[in-house]
XYZ file of C-alpha atoms in Angstrom:
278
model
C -50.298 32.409 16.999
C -51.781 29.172 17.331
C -54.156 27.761 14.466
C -57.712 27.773 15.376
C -59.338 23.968 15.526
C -62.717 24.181 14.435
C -64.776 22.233 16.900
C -67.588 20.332 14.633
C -68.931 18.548 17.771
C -71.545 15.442 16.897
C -71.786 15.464 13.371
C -73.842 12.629 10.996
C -70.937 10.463 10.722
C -69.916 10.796 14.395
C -73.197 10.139 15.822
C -73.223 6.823 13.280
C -69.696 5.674 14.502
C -70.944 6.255 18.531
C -74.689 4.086 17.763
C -72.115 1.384 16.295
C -69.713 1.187 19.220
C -73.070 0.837 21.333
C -74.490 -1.933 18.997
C -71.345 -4.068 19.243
C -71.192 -3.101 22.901
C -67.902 -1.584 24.416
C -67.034 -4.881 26.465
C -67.110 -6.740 23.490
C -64.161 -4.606 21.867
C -60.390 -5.126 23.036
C -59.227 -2.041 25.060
C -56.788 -0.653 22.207
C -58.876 -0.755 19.801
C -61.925 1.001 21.776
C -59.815 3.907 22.789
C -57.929 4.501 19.563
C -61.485 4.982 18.149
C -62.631 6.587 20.759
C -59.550 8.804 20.387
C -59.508 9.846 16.429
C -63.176 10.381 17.485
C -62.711 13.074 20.091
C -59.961 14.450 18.120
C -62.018 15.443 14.970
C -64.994 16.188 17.108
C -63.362 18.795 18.661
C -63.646 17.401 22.423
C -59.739 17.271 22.737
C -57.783 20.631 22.607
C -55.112 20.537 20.180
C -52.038 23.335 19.038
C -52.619 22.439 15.500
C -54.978 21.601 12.905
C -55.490 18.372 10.585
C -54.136 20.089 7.458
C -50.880 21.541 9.456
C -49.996 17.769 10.057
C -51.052 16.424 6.632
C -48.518 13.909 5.464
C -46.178 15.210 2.449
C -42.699 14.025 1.267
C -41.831 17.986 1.490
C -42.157 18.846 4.485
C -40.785 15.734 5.946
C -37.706 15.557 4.144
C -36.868 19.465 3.876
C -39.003 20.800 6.530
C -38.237 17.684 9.195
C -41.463 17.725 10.693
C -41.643 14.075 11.891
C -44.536 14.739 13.922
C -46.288 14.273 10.649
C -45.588 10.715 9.964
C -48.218 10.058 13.066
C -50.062 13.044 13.025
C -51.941 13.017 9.884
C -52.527 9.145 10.609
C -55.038 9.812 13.204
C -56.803 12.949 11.253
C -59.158 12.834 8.823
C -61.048 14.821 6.173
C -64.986 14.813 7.075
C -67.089 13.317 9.039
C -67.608 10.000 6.528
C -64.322 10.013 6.831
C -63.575 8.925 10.117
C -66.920 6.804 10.178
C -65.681 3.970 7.440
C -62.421 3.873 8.811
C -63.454 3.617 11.996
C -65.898 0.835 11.326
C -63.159 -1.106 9.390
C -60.395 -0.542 11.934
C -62.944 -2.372 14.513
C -63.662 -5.503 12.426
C -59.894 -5.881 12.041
C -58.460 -4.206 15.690
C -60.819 -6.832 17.525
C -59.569 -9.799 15.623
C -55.804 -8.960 15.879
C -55.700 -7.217 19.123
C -57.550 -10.549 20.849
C -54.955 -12.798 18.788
C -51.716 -10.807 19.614
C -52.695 -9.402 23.131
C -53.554 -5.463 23.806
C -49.940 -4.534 24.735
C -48.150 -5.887 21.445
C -50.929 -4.673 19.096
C -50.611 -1.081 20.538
C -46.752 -1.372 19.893
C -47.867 -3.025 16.384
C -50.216 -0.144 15.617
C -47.618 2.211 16.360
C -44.712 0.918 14.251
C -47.620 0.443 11.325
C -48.509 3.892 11.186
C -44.927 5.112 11.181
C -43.849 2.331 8.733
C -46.846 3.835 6.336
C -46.050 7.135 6.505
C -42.282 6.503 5.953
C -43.534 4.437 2.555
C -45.733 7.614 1.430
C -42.630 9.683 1.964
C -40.106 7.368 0.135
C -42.546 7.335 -2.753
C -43.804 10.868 -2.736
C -39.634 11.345 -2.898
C -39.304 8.889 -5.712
C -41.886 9.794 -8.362
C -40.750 13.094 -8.388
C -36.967 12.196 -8.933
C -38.246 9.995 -11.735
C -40.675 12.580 -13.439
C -39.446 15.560 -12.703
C -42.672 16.237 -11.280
C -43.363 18.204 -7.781
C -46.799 17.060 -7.195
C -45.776 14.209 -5.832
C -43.495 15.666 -3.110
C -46.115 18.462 -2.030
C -49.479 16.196 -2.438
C -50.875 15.944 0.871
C -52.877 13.352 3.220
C -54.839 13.042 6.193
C -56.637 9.440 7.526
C -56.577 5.683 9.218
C -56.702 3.729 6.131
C -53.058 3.343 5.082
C -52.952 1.555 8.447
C -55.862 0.000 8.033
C -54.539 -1.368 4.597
C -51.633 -2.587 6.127
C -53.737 -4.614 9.316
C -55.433 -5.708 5.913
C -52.329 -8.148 5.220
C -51.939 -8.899 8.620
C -55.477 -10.075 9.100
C -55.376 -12.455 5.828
C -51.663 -13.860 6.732
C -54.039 -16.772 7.804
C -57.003 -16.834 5.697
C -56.629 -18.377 2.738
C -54.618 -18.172 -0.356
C -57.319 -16.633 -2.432
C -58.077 -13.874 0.140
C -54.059 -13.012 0.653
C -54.611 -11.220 -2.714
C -58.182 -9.342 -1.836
C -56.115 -6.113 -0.159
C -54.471 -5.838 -4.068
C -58.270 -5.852 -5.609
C -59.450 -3.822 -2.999
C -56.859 -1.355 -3.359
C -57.634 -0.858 -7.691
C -61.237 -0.998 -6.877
C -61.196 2.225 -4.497
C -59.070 4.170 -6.562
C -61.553 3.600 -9.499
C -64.933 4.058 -7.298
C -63.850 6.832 -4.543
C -62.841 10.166 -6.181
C -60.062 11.382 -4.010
C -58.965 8.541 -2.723
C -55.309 7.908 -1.513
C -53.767 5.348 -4.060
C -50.475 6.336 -2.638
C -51.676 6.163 0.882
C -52.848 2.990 0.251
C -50.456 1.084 -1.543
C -47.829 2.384 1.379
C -50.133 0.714 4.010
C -50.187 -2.313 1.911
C -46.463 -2.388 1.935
C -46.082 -1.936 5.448
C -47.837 -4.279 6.310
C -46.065 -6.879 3.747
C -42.924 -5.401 5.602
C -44.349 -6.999 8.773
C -45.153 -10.132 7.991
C -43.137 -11.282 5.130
C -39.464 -9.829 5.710
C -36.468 -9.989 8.326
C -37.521 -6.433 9.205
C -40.619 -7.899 10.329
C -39.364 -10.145 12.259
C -37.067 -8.199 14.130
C -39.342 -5.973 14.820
C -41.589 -8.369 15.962
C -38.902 -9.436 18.250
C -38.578 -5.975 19.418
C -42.060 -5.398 20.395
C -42.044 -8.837 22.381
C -38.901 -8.175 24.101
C -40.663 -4.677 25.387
C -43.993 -6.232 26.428
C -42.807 -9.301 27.562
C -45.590 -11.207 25.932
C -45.653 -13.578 22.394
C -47.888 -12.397 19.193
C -49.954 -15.522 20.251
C -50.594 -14.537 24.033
C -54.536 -13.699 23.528
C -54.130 -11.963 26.502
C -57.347 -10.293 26.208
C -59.303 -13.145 24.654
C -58.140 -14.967 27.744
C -59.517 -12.531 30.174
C -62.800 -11.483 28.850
C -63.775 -15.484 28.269
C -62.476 -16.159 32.133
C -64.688 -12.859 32.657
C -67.439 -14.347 31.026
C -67.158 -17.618 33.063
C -67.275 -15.868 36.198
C -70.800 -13.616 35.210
C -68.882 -10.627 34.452
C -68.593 -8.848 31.546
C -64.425 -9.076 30.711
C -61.565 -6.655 30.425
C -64.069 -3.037 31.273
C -66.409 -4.567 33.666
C -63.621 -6.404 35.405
C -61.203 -2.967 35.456
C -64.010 0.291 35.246
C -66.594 -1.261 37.415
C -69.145 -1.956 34.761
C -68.366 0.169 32.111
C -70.659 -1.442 30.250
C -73.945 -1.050 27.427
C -75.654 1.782 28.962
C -78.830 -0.030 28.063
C -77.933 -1.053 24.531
C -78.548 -4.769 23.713
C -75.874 -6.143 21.953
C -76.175 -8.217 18.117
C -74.389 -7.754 15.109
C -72.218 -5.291 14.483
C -73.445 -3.278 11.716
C -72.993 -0.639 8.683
C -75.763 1.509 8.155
C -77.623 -0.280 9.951
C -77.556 -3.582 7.605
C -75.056 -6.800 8.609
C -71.888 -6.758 7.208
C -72.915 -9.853 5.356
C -74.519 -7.661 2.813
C -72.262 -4.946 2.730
C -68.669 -4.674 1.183
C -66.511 -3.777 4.273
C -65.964 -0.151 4.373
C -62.273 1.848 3.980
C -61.907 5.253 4.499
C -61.643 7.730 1.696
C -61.703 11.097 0.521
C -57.650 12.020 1.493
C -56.299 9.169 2.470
């Protein structure tokens, strides 16, 4: 018998997440990253009918390595624990999918996004596997995890491979700082993400795969594809990649301004991860 998904509908932190989309204004965001949100959205919410539910895909060394359920290692990636949950990750997967997605072009950052998440889960496994080999201690192979924000870590280190020296080394402070603060927080989840994405942009693995993903799409991690179109959009009096392709897909009456978190710019706000599980 097939578990029963609990369909939770518009929740606090779902109705937040849709009023943000609408404040940024959907033909402002790249297509990826609009319909990966829009997809972990209708997922929790309930609005897309699933065999399975978010804590039958949780990620754990465990069942990966005895059980071989690889459907995990993406699975639990695009669950998550609460409502809050998905809303911070969500909101800090858009400040970083718009910037890399317009830099690397929509078809390579989907294949990026992709190899991230299974890259991150891989790392969780490998060190879920490890600490319990070196202290003899199970938790870590059973200990379980749901959430974005492994990912999001690891588009963390892609996003400051050209920011400044100083910031290169934020993702490390970040990571200590929401272990301390958020009770229940991934640490493990994290630090994989972190590593992943270090993986990508520092070592030959990287770079092959890189290769890889350009030799599928066709296109270079500098093609802007998107950037391109929306700005010859713009010159033309449209409104980019969904006006151009969905005939106006568009505001629905919201004026856009500055994306925002709880309703107060970024500016004064420390840019939020997601939490609770992972």
């Amino acid at each position: 018998m097939q578990p029963q998904r609990r369909n939770r509908g518009l929740e606090y932190g779902v109705i937040l997440l849709i009023m943000e989309l609408f404040n940024v204004g959907v033909t402002n965001i790249p297509p990826v990253t609009l319909l990966s949100i829009l997809g972990q959205l209708a997922l929790y919410a309930g609005f897309v009918n699933v065999p399975w539910d978010k804590w039958d895909v949780c990620l754990n060394a465990r069942d990966i390595i005895k059980g071989k359920e690889y459907r995990r290692l993406f699975l639990s990636a695009v669950e998550h624990g609460d409502d809050m949950h998905l809303y911070y990750n969500m909101l800090s997967f858009l400040i970083k999918g718009r910037s890399l997605e317009r830099r690397m072009g929509s078809k390579n950052f989907f294949l990026t996004l992709a190899v991230l998440t299974v890259l991150t889960s891989c790392y969780y496994v490998g060190m879920g596997w490890a600490l319990t080999h070196f202290t003899n201690d199970p938790y870590y192979m059973k200990v379980c995890a749901v959430g974005f924000s492994g990912v999001i870590f690891a588009l963390k280190v892609l996003t400051s491979e050209h920011q400044e020296a100083g910031m290169k080394y934020a993702v490390w402070s970040e990571l200590i700082l929401i272990y301390l603060l958020v009770p229940g927080s991934s640490f493990m989840g994290h630090l994989a993400g972190i590593l992943a994405g270090l993986t990508f942009v520092k070592t030959r693995i990287g770079k092959f795969l890189k290769k890889v993903i350009e030799g599928v799409t066709g296109d270079g991690f500098n093609a802007n594809n998107y950037y391109q179109q929306a700005n010859q959009g713009a010159a033309a009096g449209q409104g980019g990649f969904f006006n151009n392709n969905f005939g106006g897909f568009g505001n629905f009456g919201f004026r856009r301004q500055q994306p925002t978190y709880g309703f107060r710019p970024y500016a004064n706000q420390r840019q939020p991860y997601g939490w609770n599980v992972n």
